[in-house]
Every structure is written in C-alpha cells, then in structure tokens.
Coordinates of C-alpha atoms in Angstrom, one line a residue:
X1 CA -36.8 -9.4 -53.9
X2 CA -37.2 -6.4 -51.6
X3 CA -35.2 -3.5 -52.9
X4 CA -32.3 -2.1 -50.8
X5 CA -33.1 1.4 -49.9
X6 CA -30.3 3.7 -48.6
X7 CA -31.3 6.9 -46.9
X8 CA -28.9 9.8 -47.0
X9 CA -29.1 12.9 -45.0
X10 CA -27.4 15.8 -46.7
X11 CA -26.1 18.5 -44.3
X12 CA -25.1 22.0 -45.3
X13 CA -21.3 22.5 -45.6
X14 CA -19.7 23.9 -42.6
X15 CA -18.9 27.5 -43.1
X16 CA -15.3 28.6 -42.8
X17 CA -14.5 31.4 -40.5
X18 CA -11.7 33.8 -40.5
X19 CA -8.7 33.0 -38.3
X20 CA -7.4 35.5 -35.8
X21 CA -4.1 36.6 -37.4
X22 CA -2.2 39.3 -35.6
X23 CA -1.8 41.6 -38.6
X24 CA -2.6 45.3 -38.5
X25 CA -1.9 45.6 -42.3
X26 CA 0.7 48.3 -41.7
X27 CA 2.9 47.0 -44.5
X28 CA 0.1 47.6 -46.9
X29 CA -0.8 45.4 -49.8
X30 CA 1.8 43.2 -51.5
X31 CA 0.8 43.2 -55.2
X32 CA 3.9 43.2 -57.4
X33 CA 3.2 43.4 -61.1
X34 CA 6.8 42.4 -62.2
X35 CA 9.7 40.4 -60.9
X36 CA 10.8 41.8 -57.5
X37 CA 13.6 41.2 -55.1
X38 CA 12.5 42.0 -51.5
X39 CA 15.4 43.5 -49.6
X40 CA 15.2 42.1 -46.1
X41 CA 18.1 44.2 -45.0
X42 CA 15.8 47.2 -45.0
X43 CA 13.6 45.8 -42.2
X44 CA 13.5 48.0 -39.1
X45 CA 14.7 46.2 -35.9
X46 CA 11.9 46.0 -33.4
X47 CA 9.1 43.9 -32.0
X48 CA 7.2 41.7 -34.5
X49 CA 3.7 43.0 -33.7
X50 CA 4.6 46.7 -33.7
X51 CA 2.8 49.0 -36.2
X52 CA 5.1 49.4 -39.2
X53 CA 3.4 52.3 -41.0
X54 CA 6.5 54.4 -40.8
X55 CA 8.5 51.7 -42.6
X56 CA 5.7 50.5 -44.8
X57 CA 6.4 47.5 -47.0
X58 CA 9.9 46.8 -45.5
X59 CA 8.9 44.6 -42.6
X60 CA 10.2 44.3 -39.0
X61 CA 13.2 42.3 -37.9
X62 CA 12.6 40.9 -34.4
X63 CA 15.8 39.4 -33.0
X64 CA 14.0 37.6 -30.2
X65 CA 11.9 35.7 -32.8
X66 CA 14.7 35.6 -35.4
X67 CA 12.4 36.5 -38.2
X68 CA 11.5 39.3 -40.7
X69 CA 7.8 39.9 -40.2
X70 CA 5.5 41.6 -42.8
X71 CA 2.0 42.5 -41.8
X72 CA 0.0 42.9 -45.0
X73 CA -3.6 43.7 -45.9
X74 CA -3.5 41.2 -48.7
X75 CA -1.0 39.4 -51.0
X76 CA -1.4 38.9 -54.8
X77 CA 1.4 37.5 -56.9
X78 CA 0.3 37.3 -60.6
X79 CA 1.2 34.6 -63.0
X80 CA 4.6 35.2 -64.5
X81 CA 5.8 37.3 -61.5
X82 CA 8.7 36.0 -59.4
X83 CA 9.4 37.2 -55.8
X84 CA 12.9 36.7 -54.6
X85 CA 14.7 37.9 -51.4
X86 CA 18.0 39.6 -50.5
X87 CA 19.0 38.3 -47.1
X88 CA 19.1 40.3 -43.9
X89 CA 22.6 40.2 -42.2
X90 CA 21.3 37.5 -39.8
X91 CA 19.8 35.5 -42.7
X92 CA 16.5 35.4 -40.7
X93 CA 13.4 33.7 -42.2
X94 CA 10.3 35.4 -43.7
X95 CA 6.9 35.7 -42.1
X96 CA 3.8 37.1 -43.9
X97 CA 0.9 37.9 -41.6
X98 CA -2.1 38.8 -43.8
X99 CA -5.4 40.3 -42.8
X100 CA -7.1 39.2 -46.0
X101 CA -6.6 36.7 -48.8
X102 CA -3.3 35.4 -50.3
X103 CA -3.3 34.6 -54.0
X104 CA -0.1 33.1 -55.4
X105 CA -0.3 32.5 -59.2
X106 CA 3.4 33.4 -59.8
X107 CA 6.5 32.2 -57.9
X108 CA 7.9 32.8 -54.4
X109 CA 11.5 31.8 -54.5
X110 CA 13.5 31.1 -51.3
X111 CA 16.0 28.7 -52.9
X112 CA 19.6 28.4 -51.7
X113 CA 22.4 29.2 -54.0
X114 CA 24.2 26.3 -55.7
X115 CA 27.9 25.5 -55.3
X116 CA 30.4 27.3 -57.4
X117 CA 33.9 26.7 -58.9
X118 CA 37.0 28.8 -59.4
X119 CA 37.5 32.0 -57.3
X120 CA 33.8 32.2 -56.4
X121 CA 34.2 28.9 -54.5
X122 CA 36.1 30.8 -51.8
X123 CA 32.9 32.6 -50.7
X124 CA 30.2 30.7 -48.9
X125 CA 27.1 30.1 -51.0
X126 CA 24.1 32.2 -49.8
X127 CA 21.0 30.4 -48.5
X128 CA 17.4 31.4 -48.8
X129 CA 16.3 33.5 -45.9
X130 CA 16.2 31.3 -42.8
X131 CA 18.7 28.8 -44.3
X132 CA 22.4 28.4 -43.8
X133 CA 25.4 29.0 -46.0
X134 CA 27.3 26.4 -47.9
X135 CA 31.0 25.8 -47.2
X136 CA 33.6 27.4 -49.4
X137 CA 36.4 25.2 -50.7
X138 CA 37.8 23.5 -47.6
X139 CA 35.3 23.5 -44.7
X140 CA 32.0 22.1 -43.8
X141 CA 28.8 24.1 -44.3
X142 CA 26.8 25.9 -41.6
X143 CA 23.6 25.0 -39.8
X144 CA 22.0 22.4 -37.5
X145 CA 22.5 19.7 -40.2
X146 CA 26.3 19.8 -39.6
X147 CA 26.9 20.5 -43.3
X148 CA 27.7 16.8 -43.9
X149 CA 25.8 13.7 -43.1
X150 CA 25.6 10.0 -43.7
X151 CA 25.0 10.5 -47.4
X152 CA 27.4 13.5 -47.7
X153 CA 25.0 16.4 -47.8
X154 CA 23.6 18.9 -45.4
X155 CA 21.5 16.6 -43.2
X156 CA 21.6 15.8 -39.5
X157 CA 18.9 13.2 -38.9
X158 CA 17.1 13.2 -42.3
X159 CA 15.0 16.2 -41.3
X160 CA 15.9 18.2 -38.2
X161 CA 13.5 20.4 -36.3
X162 CA 10.0 19.2 -35.7
X163 CA 6.8 18.7 -37.8
X164 CA 5.2 21.9 -36.5
X165 CA 8.2 23.9 -37.8
X166 CA 8.5 25.7 -34.4
X167 CA 10.9 27.5 -34.6
X168 CA 10.8 28.5 -38.2
X169 CA 14.2 27.4 -39.7
X170 CA 15.6 26.6 -43.1
X171 CA 18.1 24.1 -44.5
X172 CA 21.7 23.6 -43.7
X173 CA 24.5 24.2 -46.2
X174 CA 26.6 21.5 -47.7
X175 CA 30.4 21.4 -47.4
X176 CA 33.2 21.3 -49.9
X177 CA 35.8 18.6 -49.2
X178 CA 39.5 19.2 -48.9
X179 CA 41.0 18.8 -52.4
X180 CA 37.7 19.5 -54.1
X181 CA 37.2 22.1 -56.8
X182 CA 33.8 23.4 -55.9
X183 CA 32.1 25.0 -52.9
X184 CA 29.2 23.4 -51.0
X185 CA 25.6 24.4 -51.8
X186 CA 23.5 26.5 -49.5
X187 CA 20.3 25.4 -47.7
X188 CA 16.8 26.3 -48.7
X189 CA 15.1 29.2 -46.9
X190 CA 12.0 29.2 -44.7
X191 CA 8.7 31.1 -44.9
X192 CA 5.5 31.2 -42.9
X193 CA 2.4 32.6 -44.6
X194 CA -0.6 33.0 -42.2
X195 CA -3.9 34.4 -43.7
X196 CA -7.0 35.5 -41.9
X197 CA -8.7 34.8 -45.3
X198 CA -7.9 32.1 -47.7
X199 CA -4.6 31.0 -49.5
X200 CA -4.9 30.2 -53.2
X201 CA -1.7 28.6 -54.5
X202 CA -1.8 28.1 -58.3
X203 CA 1.8 29.0 -58.7
X204 CA 4.9 27.9 -56.9
X205 CA 6.5 28.4 -53.5
X206 CA 10.1 27.1 -53.5
X207 CA 12.4 26.7 -50.5
X208 CA 14.8 24.2 -52.2
X209 CA 18.5 23.6 -51.4
X210 CA 21.1 24.7 -53.9
X211 CA 22.7 22.0 -56.0
X212 CA 26.4 21.2 -55.9
X213 CA 28.5 22.7 -58.7
X214 CA 29.0 20.6 -61.8
X215 CA 32.8 20.9 -61.3
X216 CA 32.7 20.3 -57.6
X217 CA 33.0 16.5 -57.6
X218 CA 33.7 16.5 -53.8
X219 CA 31.3 19.3 -52.9
X220 CA 28.0 18.5 -51.3
X221 CA 24.4 19.4 -51.6
X222 CA 22.5 21.7 -49.2
X223 CA 19.3 20.6 -47.4
X224 CA 15.8 21.6 -48.2
X225 CA 14.1 24.5 -46.3
X226 CA 10.7 24.9 -44.8
X227 CA 7.2 26.1 -45.9
X228 CA 4.4 26.7 -43.5
X229 CA 0.9 27.8 -44.5
X230 CA -1.9 28.7 -42.1
X231 CA -5.4 29.6 -43.3
X232 CA -9.0 28.2 -43.1
X233 CA -8.7 27.2 -46.7
X234 CA -5.7 26.4 -48.9
X235 CA -6.8 25.9 -52.5
X236 CA -5.3 25.7 -55.9
X237 CA -3.2 23.4 -58.1
X238 CA 0.3 24.8 -57.6
X239 CA 3.5 23.5 -56.2
X240 CA 5.2 23.7 -52.8
X241 CA 8.7 22.4 -52.8
X242 CA 11.4 22.2 -50.0
X243 CA 13.7 19.5 -51.3
X244 CA 17.3 18.8 -52.0
X245 CA 18.8 17.0 -55.0
X246 CA 19.5 14.3 -52.4
X247 CA 16.4 12.8 -50.8
X248 CA 18.1 12.5 -47.4
X249 CA 18.3 16.2 -47.2
X250 CA 14.6 17.0 -47.7
X251 CA 13.1 19.9 -45.8
X252 CA 9.7 20.3 -44.2
X253 CA 6.2 21.5 -45.2
X254 CA 3.4 22.2 -42.7
X255 CA -0.2 23.0 -43.7
X256 CA -2.6 24.2 -41.0
X257 CA -6.0 24.4 -42.5
X258 CA -9.5 23.0 -42.4
X259 CA -9.7 22.6 -46.2
X260 CA -6.7 21.6 -48.4
X261 CA -6.8 21.2 -52.1
X262 CA -6.0 17.6 -53.1
X263 CA -4.2 18.7 -56.3
X264 CA -1.5 20.9 -54.8
X265 CA 1.8 19.1 -55.4
X266 CA 4.1 19.0 -52.3
X267 CA 7.7 17.9 -51.9
X268 CA 8.0 16.5 -49.3
X269 CA 4.4 15.4 -49.0
X270 CA 2.4 16.2 -45.9
X271 CA -1.2 16.1 -44.5
X272 CA -3.2 19.1 -43.3
X273 CA -3.8 19.6 -39.6
X274 CA -6.6 21.9 -38.3
X275 CA -5.3 25.3 -37.3
X276 CA -5.5 26.6 -33.8
X277 CA -7.3 29.9 -33.3
X278 CA -5.3 32.0 -32.8
X279 CA -2.6 30.1 -34.6
X280 CA 0.7 29.2 -32.9
X281 CA 3.3 31.3 -34.6
X282 CA 6.3 31.1 -32.2
X283 CA 7.7 28.7 -29.7
X284 CA 6.0 29.1 -26.2
X285 CA 7.5 31.2 -23.4
X286 CA 8.7 28.0 -21.7
X287 CA 10.6 26.6 -24.8
X288 CA 14.2 25.6 -24.1
X289 CA 16.9 27.9 -25.4
X290 CA 20.7 27.6 -25.8
X291 CA 23.1 30.5 -26.7
X292 CA 26.8 31.3 -26.6
X293 CA 27.4 33.8 -23.8
X294 CA 31.2 34.5 -24.2
X295 CA 34.3 33.4 -25.9
X296 CA 37.8 34.1 -24.4
X297 CA 36.2 36.4 -21.8
X298 CA 34.5 38.5 -24.4
X299 CA 30.7 38.8 -24.5
X300 CA 29.2 37.3 -27.6
X301 CA 26.6 39.5 -29.3
X302 CA 23.0 38.7 -28.4
X303 CA 22.2 38.7 -32.2
X304 CA 25.3 37.4 -34.0
X305 CA 25.7 37.6 -37.8
X306 CA 28.9 35.5 -38.3
X307 CA 30.1 37.7 -41.2
X308 CA 33.2 35.5 -41.8
X309 CA 34.7 38.3 -43.9
X310 CA 36.4 41.6 -42.9
X311 CA 35.1 41.5 -39.4
X312 CA 33.9 39.1 -36.7
X313 CA 31.5 38.8 -33.8
X314 CA 34.4 38.1 -31.4
X315 CA 38.1 38.6 -32.0
X316 CA 40.8 36.3 -30.7
X317 CA 44.5 37.3 -31.0
X318 CA 46.3 34.1 -30.1
X319 CA 46.0 30.3 -30.7
X320 CA 46.0 29.1 -27.1
X321 CA 42.9 27.4 -25.7
X322 CA 40.1 29.8 -24.6
X323 CA 37.0 29.3 -22.6
X324 CA 33.6 29.2 -24.3
X325 CA 30.6 29.8 -22.0
X326 CA 27.1 28.7 -23.1
X327 CA 23.8 29.4 -21.4
X328 CA 20.7 27.2 -21.4
X329 CA 17.1 27.9 -20.2
X330 CA 14.3 25.4 -19.5
X331 CA 16.8 22.6 -20.2
X332 CA 17.8 19.8 -17.8
X333 CA 21.4 19.8 -16.4
X334 CA 21.5 16.1 -17.2
X335 CA 21.3 17.0 -20.9
X336 CA 24.1 17.4 -23.4
X337 CA 25.4 20.8 -24.6
X338 CA 27.9 21.0 -27.4
X339 CA 29.5 23.6 -29.6
X340 CA 30.7 23.1 -33.1
X341 CA 33.9 24.8 -34.3
X342 CA 33.9 25.1 -38.1
X343 CA 36.9 27.0 -39.7
X344 CA 36.1 29.0 -42.8
X345 CA 39.0 27.2 -44.4
X346 CA 40.7 24.0 -43.2
X347 CA 39.1 20.9 -44.5
X348 CA 35.9 19.0 -43.5
X349 CA 37.6 17.1 -40.7
X350 CA 38.6 20.3 -39.0
X351 CA 34.9 21.0 -38.1
X352 CA 34.2 19.2 -34.8
X353 CA 31.8 19.2 -31.9
X354 CA 33.0 19.7 -28.3
X355 CA 30.9 18.6 -25.3
X356 CA 30.7 21.2 -22.6
X357 CA 30.7 20.7 -18.8
X358 CA 27.8 21.8 -16.7
X359 CA 29.2 24.6 -14.5
X360 CA 26.3 26.0 -12.6
X361 CA 22.5 26.3 -12.4
X362 CA 19.3 24.2 -12.7
X363 CA 16.6 23.5 -15.2
X364 CA 15.5 27.1 -15.3
X365 CA 18.9 28.5 -16.1
X366 CA 22.4 26.9 -16.4
X367 CA 25.8 27.7 -17.7
X368 CA 28.2 25.3 -19.4
X369 CA 31.9 25.7 -20.2
X370 CA 34.6 24.2 -22.4
X371 CA 38.2 25.1 -23.4
X372 CA 38.7 25.2 -27.2
X373 CA 41.6 26.0 -29.5
X374 CA 40.7 28.1 -32.5
X375 CA 42.9 28.0 -35.6
X376 CA 44.0 31.1 -37.5
X377 CA 41.4 32.8 -39.7
X378 CA 37.6 32.9 -39.4
X379 CA 35.7 30.2 -37.5
X380 CA 32.0 29.8 -37.1
X381 CA 30.8 28.6 -33.7
X382 CA 27.3 27.2 -33.0
X383 CA 25.7 25.6 -30.0
X384 CA 23.2 22.8 -29.6
X385 CA 21.5 21.2 -26.6
X386 CA 20.0 17.7 -26.7
X387 CA 18.4 15.3 -24.3
X388 CA 19.5 11.7 -24.8

C-alpha cells in the first residue's frame, strides 16, 4: 500500500504591531503597590486628548464624551492589589489610554453597591463609574434599563446598548418596591482599556451589579456593567466579569484584539474581533443624540448630575403641569422620543414614560415637547429616542 504523505508548509507567525492609541502619557505610570481608591472627582474638566501634565495622575473629565480619561505611559497592578474608584459627580465611566503595556495581576473593581436596609435604604446605592444608582426604598432605579424589567431587575431588553459598547455605558440600578424593606442595588460600572502594547490579565476586572439586600425581599438587583479591552494581544488566565446575580441583567464585554488567550474567563462570554487602527473610541460625529433642553421654561444644564439631595439641576415651585422640551440630532422625526419621570420616593408605579410630540425640525435637528406633572420632592428625568 502506498503510504499517505502529507506536506505541510510552516509559515512564520505574523508579527504583532503596536496600535495607534491617542495617549501622550501625561498621566504618568499607574503602578500602585497597595490597595488604592482612584478619586475621579479630582479629574480636571476639559477635552479628552489634552495634555494633562499639570494634573498628572488625576485624569481629564470630558463632558462631551461623558468619560474620565487617563493617558498613561504604562499600567501595572500587582497581585494582591485592588484598584477601586470614587465616582465623579456625573458618575462618568473610566477610560485608560496607554502608550505601553498593561499588566493586571491584581483586581480592578468597578462593581456597583448592593442594596441596603434600615436608614441607609433611603439613599440611592452608588454604582460603579459609568453605571446608574439603585432606587432607595420606594422608587425605581435609574438608567436605560428602567430599573425594573420582566424579571424584576435592572434590565431593559436583556442587554441594552450595542455589542461595540459605543458609547461606553454601565449597568442600570434596580428598584425597591413600595412596602419593601430594602433599597435596590446599583448597576456595574464601565471601563475601556486601550493599549498600544499588550494587555496581560492574570487578575480580575470586575464591573458587576450590586446584589439586593438580604432583608430587601422586594428590592431588585442591578444590571451588569461593561468592560472593553483594545490591544494587539490580550493574554493571561484571569477573569473579566460584568454580570448580575440575575442572568437577565448581564452586562457586556468587548475584546478588540488579534490574539486572545483562550483561558481568560469571561462573564458574559464573547469572541474577539480585530481592532481597527486607529481604534474607534467614541461614537462618530454623525451619531444620533437626545437631550433635555428645558423644564418649566428653565434651561437644563448641558452636563446634569441629578444630585437628588440638597439641590437639583432644575427647581419647580408648584405641582401644575410644566412643559419639557427635548432636542434630537441625526434622528428621524418619525421616531419616538420619550422622557421618564422617576420620583426619588413614591413607589415603583410612579415611575413612568411619557411620549413627546414632534414640535419642529428635521433629521439633522428637531425639538419635541410634552406637558408633565411632577410630584413633590426630587424627581429624576431621563430621555430616550428610539426608531420602531
């Protein structure tokens, strides 16, 4: 019998090249040697790609991008070291743009807080940066996930947003329910790590939702956040996690790389996609936008914080119906624009969506209006625009 001969041509492995990451390294090296809380409130407000040498290590908050951006030379988080974050007033997500390599052997923690009981349940649970607060005893939680979904947690349509995680956004908070004894849990945060070198993840990156309180039998879970990694190589045997204690509220993970380690554990699971060069960090100039322009004739701040305590973005001194004006760009007039009114206290059913009427404009720019009655006390108002 003639032997079967197989010929094999062995080619040299394709060399990985550095991605073009827009980092000038002006935040220096991030090499903590012990547990550290990064205070995002110290970030200077400016443009994301500006040189930050005068504010080294504290990052830049760009309101247009709604993100806290750090431009590092390199990042090394040793085993046994945990990095946590104190939120900016806007609760914006975190972006690390790194000239060199990223080595995470320790833990990067952007988890949302869990629900609480007793007096603490009157204060909204704090999310990871980029996520949304849980509801104190009485109302629904905040965020695109409505704070309550088909399975009673912070989901909207299983996972909202898009697989590219553009824009970068974390998880929604869960609500407490009228008559319950615990507050809703907060959503997981969101982080983008983009490296011109390689990312090695032998530790953990967490963007998990907070759990409901053990005593809050009617309180709900938050939803998972978002983790996005961009590098030519992502290696290691660590863990990436953006989940909730309820599967319906799982967040998103996005890996843009030419080489992904098969032994990294990811929840939820995802597949790697090749990175663009330069990578796409932000939604394009023509991306649709929606924002609240005014309430009761008062201009809404361009960069609201919804403090819900001691002060407000807009003050209303009566309980009659007031006009809410919303602006859209790059959005069809045939679409649907809504605002959600969620009182800080008042029961889950008091949080409701109102559909606005198209008042003027076209695809490029339109205004929409509705008359809404606000109850006494603090109320969060958010807008959304959808195309059927």
